[in-house]
């Protein structure tokens, strides 16, 4: 069973293939006629139950290179962010995954809701943890095949890595790392890093405490054809967990980026390689029960899109017992790809590790 994204559709999006065929043969005459509208009941969503994806499409000739501060809509927080550049049509796509931080009233599930109570945005320069998010994109000229490597990721003082994305086009490659402050910081420019109010000493030891060693693995595969459409589980190396996954496709290659974070102390001889756990790690083959946070699934959905790609907001439906922690949108000449990463928030029992499990406390006995 597939769990689809509910996409907000317009007349043009719904009939774009038909319109494209007409455009290739002659003139299009479009008249606006009364149509049916969806009737939604006004619903109140509790905190953390309304997850929305927003895709922003912009005309972009060379792609971004630099930092930008990210701001969530009122009543929501940013859980994930990605930047992709589609060189052939000079378009860039920013995709945000939002989750409500307060109860919201929703009239259309595919649109952002309104907080039930007034929520004030702080204008103070002092930002509490999780209040300042920076996306840092580095653009490099690259005429070759793109990266395949494993390397450590480092965050500025007072911040931690939220997301990593790698994007390869014909002439460029882009690395976008999204950071969120994990300490109180003073921010004088929202598009730049803040300064920790209470600086902490750096750990220069090769012994890394939980959360101190973050490694990204970029896998490059030759794929001149359709690209992925699959669902699979992600298994972390001993002592680590998966915190981010992205999929990107160009005309010739596809790239998977997987980010690992250590969950127990590890000894690191080479920071660009995974460390050795310093505590016993029990691995179970053919495991059928997973505690919260242990079962991670990624779903890549491929759709035909010969035009300009998606733009707008859409709601993500999540199976019972799971939540979405990562979303990525990618556009090629022929297809677009929705990549969604799920993790179980309840204890689940599974029959197939590459499929959703059943919450143990609510399953039918």
Short mmCIF file of C-alpha atoms in Angstrom, two decimals:
data_model
loop_
_atom_site.label_atom_id
_atom_site.label_comp_id
_atom_site.label_asym_id
_atom_site.label_seq_id
_atom_site.Cartn_x
_atom_site.Cartn_y
_atom_site.Cartn_z
CA UNK A 1 0.00 0.00 0.00
CA UNK A 2 1.29 3.49 -0.86
CA UNK A 3 0.64 6.54 1.28
CA UNK A 4 0.30 9.42 -1.13
CA UNK A 5 0.85 13.11 -0.64
CA UNK A 6 -2.36 15.05 -1.05
CA UNK A 7 -1.50 17.69 -3.66
CA UNK A 8 -3.40 20.95 -4.09
CA UNK A 9 -4.40 20.92 -7.77
CA UNK A 10 -5.49 23.65 -10.13
CA UNK A 11 -7.21 23.22 -13.49
CA UNK A 12 -3.87 23.71 -15.25
CA UNK A 13 -2.02 21.18 -13.07
CA UNK A 14 -4.77 18.59 -13.42
CA UNK A 15 -4.84 18.82 -17.22
CA UNK A 16 -1.25 19.83 -17.95
CA UNK A 17 -0.48 16.76 -20.09
CA UNK A 18 -3.52 17.40 -22.29
CA UNK A 19 -2.70 21.10 -22.54
CA UNK A 20 0.90 20.32 -23.43
CA UNK A 21 -0.19 18.09 -26.32
CA UNK A 22 -2.50 20.83 -27.60
CA UNK A 23 0.29 23.39 -27.28
CA UNK A 24 2.58 21.29 -29.42
CA UNK A 25 0.04 21.18 -32.27
CA UNK A 26 -1.48 24.63 -32.31
CA UNK A 27 -3.12 27.39 -30.31
CA UNK A 28 -4.65 26.97 -26.86
CA UNK A 29 -7.93 28.69 -26.12
CA UNK A 30 -8.77 28.61 -22.41
CA UNK A 31 -12.04 29.84 -20.98
CA UNK A 32 -12.76 29.93 -17.29
CA UNK A 33 -15.91 28.05 -16.44
CA UNK A 34 -17.56 27.42 -13.08
CA UNK A 35 -16.24 24.26 -11.52
CA UNK A 36 -16.59 22.13 -8.46
CA UNK A 37 -14.84 23.14 -5.30
CA UNK A 38 -13.82 20.84 -2.48
CA UNK A 39 -15.87 21.23 0.65
CA UNK A 40 -13.84 20.72 3.81
CA UNK A 41 -15.07 20.73 7.35
CA UNK A 42 -13.26 23.10 9.67
CA UNK A 43 -11.02 20.97 11.88
CA UNK A 44 -8.81 21.69 14.87
CA UNK A 45 -5.48 19.87 14.85
CA UNK A 46 -3.68 19.25 18.12
CA UNK A 47 -0.02 20.23 18.49
CA UNK A 48 2.21 18.14 16.25
CA UNK A 49 -0.57 16.58 14.17
CA UNK A 50 -0.68 18.88 11.11
CA UNK A 51 2.31 18.39 8.82
CA UNK A 52 2.46 20.51 5.68
CA UNK A 53 4.95 20.64 2.82
CA UNK A 54 5.48 23.94 1.03
CA UNK A 55 7.35 24.09 -2.29
CA UNK A 56 8.55 27.49 -3.48
CA UNK A 57 9.55 27.69 -7.15
CA UNK A 58 11.67 30.63 -8.37
CA UNK A 59 13.35 31.72 -11.58
CA UNK A 60 17.06 31.17 -10.96
CA UNK A 61 19.82 31.35 -13.59
CA UNK A 62 22.88 30.21 -11.67
CA UNK A 63 21.60 28.76 -8.42
CA UNK A 64 22.15 30.00 -4.90
CA UNK A 65 25.49 30.40 -3.17
CA UNK A 66 25.34 31.65 0.38
CA UNK A 67 23.33 31.68 3.59
CA UNK A 68 19.68 32.46 4.18
CA UNK A 69 17.64 32.56 7.37
CA UNK A 70 14.46 30.48 7.41
CA UNK A 71 11.24 31.50 9.13
CA UNK A 72 8.26 29.26 9.82
CA UNK A 73 4.64 30.43 9.48
CA UNK A 74 2.93 31.50 12.70
CA UNK A 75 2.01 28.47 14.77
CA UNK A 76 4.40 26.12 12.97
CA UNK A 77 8.05 25.04 13.07
CA UNK A 78 10.42 23.92 10.32
CA UNK A 79 11.28 20.22 10.58
CA UNK A 80 13.15 19.93 7.28
CA UNK A 81 14.39 22.10 4.42
CA UNK A 82 15.96 21.38 1.02
CA UNK A 83 17.17 23.42 -1.92
CA UNK A 84 17.33 22.07 -5.49
CA UNK A 85 18.37 23.75 -8.73
CA UNK A 86 16.94 22.66 -12.11
CA UNK A 87 19.46 24.08 -14.56
CA UNK A 88 17.65 23.18 -17.80
CA UNK A 89 14.72 25.47 -17.03
CA UNK A 90 16.61 27.91 -14.76
CA UNK A 91 14.40 27.10 -11.80
CA UNK A 92 15.13 26.57 -8.14
CA UNK A 93 12.93 24.78 -5.63
CA UNK A 94 12.86 25.33 -1.88
CA UNK A 95 10.84 22.77 0.02
CA UNK A 96 9.84 23.12 3.65
CA UNK A 97 8.34 20.57 6.01
CA UNK A 98 6.26 22.33 8.67
CA UNK A 99 4.64 20.95 11.82
CA UNK A 100 2.24 22.87 14.04
CA UNK A 101 3.59 23.83 17.46
CA UNK A 102 0.21 24.88 18.80
CA UNK A 103 -3.39 23.80 18.12
CA UNK A 104 -4.52 25.20 14.75
CA UNK A 105 -7.85 25.55 12.99
CA UNK A 106 -7.73 24.19 9.44
CA UNK A 107 -10.33 24.79 6.74
CA UNK A 108 -8.37 22.97 4.01
CA UNK A 109 -5.97 20.18 5.08
CA UNK A 110 -3.63 21.10 2.21
CA UNK A 111 -3.16 24.62 3.55
CA UNK A 112 -1.63 26.08 6.69
CA UNK A 113 -3.96 26.50 9.63
CA UNK A 114 -4.62 29.39 11.98
CA UNK A 115 -3.52 29.15 15.63
CA UNK A 116 -6.42 28.73 18.00
CA UNK A 117 -4.84 31.29 20.34
CA UNK A 118 -2.72 34.33 19.52
CA UNK A 119 0.94 33.45 18.94
CA UNK A 120 3.50 36.23 19.06
CA UNK A 121 6.76 36.03 17.15
CA UNK A 122 9.74 37.18 19.16
CA UNK A 123 11.61 40.13 17.64
CA UNK A 124 14.40 39.84 20.18
CA UNK A 125 17.98 39.39 19.04
CA UNK A 126 18.34 36.65 21.66
CA UNK A 127 17.09 33.37 20.21
CA UNK A 128 16.29 30.44 22.43
CA UNK A 129 17.26 26.93 21.19
CA UNK A 130 15.47 25.93 17.94
CA UNK A 131 14.43 29.53 17.16
CA UNK A 132 17.10 30.33 14.55
CA UNK A 133 17.50 28.24 11.39
CA UNK A 134 20.11 28.94 8.71
CA UNK A 135 20.43 27.21 5.33
CA UNK A 136 23.98 27.46 3.93
CA UNK A 137 24.34 26.60 0.23
CA UNK A 138 27.74 26.21 -1.42
CA UNK A 139 27.79 26.24 -5.23
CA UNK A 140 30.77 24.81 -7.12
CA UNK A 141 31.46 24.40 -10.82
CA UNK A 142 31.36 20.69 -11.67
CA UNK A 143 31.32 19.30 -15.22
CA UNK A 144 31.99 15.75 -14.11
CA UNK A 145 29.95 12.96 -12.62
CA UNK A 146 29.38 14.27 -9.13
CA UNK A 147 30.32 13.20 -5.62
CA UNK A 148 30.57 9.80 -4.03
CA UNK A 149 32.07 10.10 -0.60
CA UNK A 150 31.68 9.89 3.16
CA UNK A 151 32.59 12.88 5.30
CA UNK A 152 31.98 14.49 8.67
CA UNK A 153 29.67 17.48 9.01
CA UNK A 154 30.48 20.30 11.41
CA UNK A 155 28.11 22.92 12.77
CA UNK A 156 29.04 26.46 13.84
CA UNK A 157 29.29 27.11 17.58
CA UNK A 158 25.83 27.12 19.12
CA UNK A 159 24.22 25.17 16.25
CA UNK A 160 23.62 21.61 15.09
CA UNK A 161 22.98 20.02 11.69
CA UNK A 162 19.30 19.68 10.83
CA UNK A 163 19.52 18.60 7.17
CA UNK A 164 22.00 17.93 4.36
CA UNK A 165 21.22 17.98 0.62
CA UNK A 166 23.45 17.37 -2.40
CA UNK A 167 22.30 18.40 -5.88
CA UNK A 168 24.19 17.87 -9.17
CA UNK A 169 23.33 19.64 -12.43
CA UNK A 170 25.15 19.79 -15.78
CA UNK A 171 27.59 22.50 -14.75
CA UNK A 172 27.23 22.87 -11.00
CA UNK A 173 26.93 20.99 -7.76
CA UNK A 174 25.24 22.30 -4.65
CA UNK A 175 25.63 21.32 -1.02
CA UNK A 176 23.00 22.74 1.30
CA UNK A 177 23.39 22.23 5.03
CA UNK A 178 20.60 23.46 7.27
CA UNK A 179 21.53 24.36 10.85
CA UNK A 180 19.38 25.06 13.91
CA UNK A 181 20.66 26.64 17.11
CA UNK A 182 20.91 24.22 20.04
CA UNK A 183 22.10 26.95 22.43
CA UNK A 184 20.91 30.46 23.18
CA UNK A 185 22.43 32.79 20.55
CA UNK A 186 22.46 36.51 19.79
CA UNK A 187 21.43 37.20 16.20
CA UNK A 188 22.09 40.58 14.62
CA UNK A 189 21.53 39.40 11.02
CA UNK A 190 18.82 36.77 10.50
CA UNK A 191 20.67 35.53 7.40
CA UNK A 192 23.86 34.77 9.32
CA UNK A 193 24.87 32.70 12.32
CA UNK A 194 24.33 34.09 15.76
CA UNK A 195 26.86 34.25 18.58
CA UNK A 196 26.41 31.84 21.53
CA UNK A 197 25.44 33.69 24.70
CA UNK A 198 27.28 31.12 26.82
CA UNK A 199 30.02 29.60 24.63
CA UNK A 200 30.89 25.98 25.29
CA UNK A 201 34.36 24.48 24.87
CA UNK A 202 34.91 22.32 21.79
CA UNK A 203 35.55 18.62 22.12
CA UNK A 204 38.86 17.99 20.37
CA UNK A 205 39.10 14.44 21.67
CA UNK A 206 38.64 11.42 19.43
CA UNK A 207 36.00 10.21 21.91
CA UNK A 208 32.67 11.67 20.80
CA UNK A 209 29.65 11.89 23.06
CA UNK A 210 26.17 11.18 21.66
CA UNK A 211 25.27 13.67 18.93
CA UNK A 212 28.82 14.94 18.44
CA UNK A 213 29.76 12.87 15.39
CA UNK A 214 27.64 13.45 12.29
CA UNK A 215 28.63 11.81 9.02
CA UNK A 216 27.05 12.08 5.57
CA UNK A 217 27.34 9.32 3.00
CA UNK A 218 26.79 10.27 -0.65
CA UNK A 219 26.06 7.31 -2.92
CA UNK A 220 26.28 7.88 -6.67
CA UNK A 221 24.70 5.40 -9.09
CA UNK A 222 24.62 5.38 -12.88
CA UNK A 223 20.97 5.66 -13.88
CA UNK A 224 20.19 7.25 -17.28
CA UNK A 225 16.65 5.87 -17.23
CA UNK A 226 13.59 6.59 -15.08
CA UNK A 227 14.97 6.99 -11.58
CA UNK A 228 13.74 5.47 -8.35
CA UNK A 229 10.23 4.64 -7.27
CA UNK A 230 10.49 2.53 -4.16
CA UNK A 231 9.97 2.13 -0.46
CA UNK A 232 12.69 0.73 1.76
CA UNK A 233 13.96 0.71 5.31
CA UNK A 234 17.14 2.50 6.36
CA UNK A 235 19.48 0.66 8.70
CA UNK A 236 22.07 2.67 10.61
CA UNK A 237 25.54 1.34 11.47
CA UNK A 238 26.07 0.20 15.09
CA UNK A 239 26.07 3.15 17.47
CA UNK A 240 24.41 5.54 15.01
CA UNK A 241 20.96 6.56 13.80
CA UNK A 242 19.73 7.98 10.48
CA UNK A 243 18.66 11.62 10.79
CA UNK A 244 18.29 12.59 7.12
CA UNK A 245 17.85 11.05 3.66
CA UNK A 246 17.58 12.75 0.26
CA UNK A 247 17.32 11.53 -3.32
CA UNK A 248 18.35 13.56 -6.37
CA UNK A 249 18.36 12.61 -10.05
CA UNK A 250 19.85 14.16 -13.16
CA UNK A 251 20.00 12.89 -16.75
CA UNK A 252 22.75 10.34 -16.09
CA UNK A 253 23.18 9.71 -12.37
CA UNK A 254 21.21 9.47 -9.17
CA UNK A 255 22.46 10.46 -5.72
CA UNK A 256 21.42 9.25 -2.28
CA UNK A 257 22.57 11.22 0.73
CA UNK A 258 22.23 9.59 4.15
CA UNK A 259 23.19 11.41 7.35
CA UNK A 260 24.17 9.43 10.47
CA UNK A 261 24.45 10.72 14.05
CA UNK A 262 26.01 8.76 16.90
CA UNK A 263 23.63 7.74 19.67
CA UNK A 264 26.27 6.39 22.08
CA UNK A 265 29.91 7.35 22.74
CA UNK A 266 32.18 6.38 19.84
CA UNK A 267 35.91 6.46 19.24
CA UNK A 268 36.79 8.22 16.00
CA UNK A 269 40.18 7.65 14.37
CA UNK A 270 39.22 9.40 11.12
CA UNK A 271 36.46 11.99 11.52
CA UNK A 272 35.30 11.30 7.95
CA UNK A 273 34.60 7.68 8.80
CA UNK A 274 32.13 6.11 11.20
CA UNK A 275 33.44 5.60 14.71
CA UNK A 276 33.70 2.52 16.91
CA UNK A 277 31.00 2.19 19.60
CA UNK A 278 32.35 2.27 23.15
CA UNK A 279 29.27 0.57 24.58
CA UNK A 280 27.85 -2.85 23.72
CA UNK A 281 25.45 -2.73 20.78
CA UNK A 282 22.96 -5.57 20.45
CA UNK A 283 21.95 -6.29 16.86
CA UNK A 284 19.03 -8.58 16.19
CA UNK A 285 18.49 -10.25 12.86
CA UNK A 286 14.91 -10.85 11.73
CA UNK A 287 13.67 -8.38 14.32
CA UNK A 288 9.87 -8.00 14.38
CA UNK A 289 9.32 -5.43 17.13
CA UNK A 290 10.74 -1.91 17.01
CA UNK A 291 10.79 0.64 19.81
CA UNK A 292 9.99 4.30 18.98
CA UNK A 293 12.60 5.78 16.64
CA UNK A 294 14.01 2.42 15.53
CA UNK A 295 12.03 1.78 12.32
CA UNK A 296 12.90 4.24 9.58
CA UNK A 297 11.37 4.05 6.11
CA UNK A 298 11.97 6.16 3.04
CA UNK A 299 9.55 6.37 0.13
CA UNK A 300 10.51 7.78 -3.28
CA UNK A 301 7.56 8.58 -5.55
CA UNK A 302 8.17 9.31 -9.24
CA UNK A 303 5.64 11.33 -11.26
CA UNK A 304 5.63 12.50 -14.88
CA UNK A 305 6.12 16.27 -15.05
CA UNK A 306 7.13 17.80 -18.39
CA UNK A 307 6.40 21.35 -17.31
CA UNK A 308 7.65 23.55 -14.49
CA UNK A 309 7.38 21.40 -11.39
CA UNK A 310 5.34 21.76 -8.23
CA UNK A 311 4.59 24.91 -6.29
CA UNK A 312 2.35 25.45 -3.30
CA UNK A 313 1.36 23.59 -0.16
CA UNK A 314 0.20 20.03 0.42
CA UNK A 315 -0.58 17.89 3.42
CA UNK A 316 1.29 14.68 4.18
CA UNK A 317 -0.79 11.80 5.48
CA UNK A 318 1.14 9.54 7.82
CA UNK A 319 0.25 5.95 8.79
CA UNK A 320 -0.76 5.33 12.38
CA UNK A 321 2.21 5.06 14.69
CA UNK A 322 4.61 6.98 12.40
CA UNK A 323 5.63 10.58 11.73
CA UNK A 324 7.38 12.35 8.87
CA UNK A 325 10.82 13.75 9.67
CA UNK A 326 12.17 14.57 6.21
CA UNK A 327 10.82 15.62 2.80
CA UNK A 328 12.66 16.38 -0.46
CA UNK A 329 11.39 17.48 -3.88
CA UNK A 330 13.47 17.02 -7.03
CA UNK A 331 12.72 17.91 -10.66
CA UNK A 332 14.20 16.52 -13.90
CA UNK A 333 13.27 17.05 -17.56
CA UNK A 334 10.61 14.35 -17.50
CA UNK A 335 9.87 13.48 -13.88
CA UNK A 336 9.60 14.91 -10.42
CA UNK A 337 10.37 12.97 -7.25
CA UNK A 338 8.82 13.21 -3.79
CA UNK A 339 11.06 11.67 -1.12
CA UNK A 340 9.49 11.16 2.30
CA UNK A 341 11.23 9.77 5.37
CA UNK A 342 9.14 8.21 8.13
CA UNK A 343 10.03 7.04 11.64
CA UNK A 344 7.87 5.17 14.13
CA UNK A 345 6.80 7.23 17.13
CA UNK A 346 5.16 4.22 18.79
CA UNK A 347 6.27 0.66 19.38
CA UNK A 348 5.40 -1.31 16.24
CA UNK A 349 5.34 -4.89 15.03
CA UNK A 350 6.37 -5.54 11.43
CA UNK A 351 6.03 -8.42 8.99
CA UNK A 352 8.18 -6.83 6.28
CA UNK A 353 10.97 -4.45 7.32
CA UNK A 354 10.45 -2.44 4.12
CA UNK A 355 6.80 -1.72 4.96
CA UNK A 356 4.95 0.09 7.72
CA UNK A 357 4.38 -1.82 10.91
CA UNK A 358 1.35 -1.97 13.20
CA UNK A 359 1.33 -0.15 16.54
CA UNK A 360 1.41 -2.89 19.15
CA UNK A 361 -0.84 -1.14 21.66
CA UNK A 362 -3.66 -0.57 19.16
CA UNK A 363 -3.48 -3.55 16.78
CA UNK A 364 -6.42 -5.90 16.55
CA UNK A 365 -5.75 -9.10 18.48
#
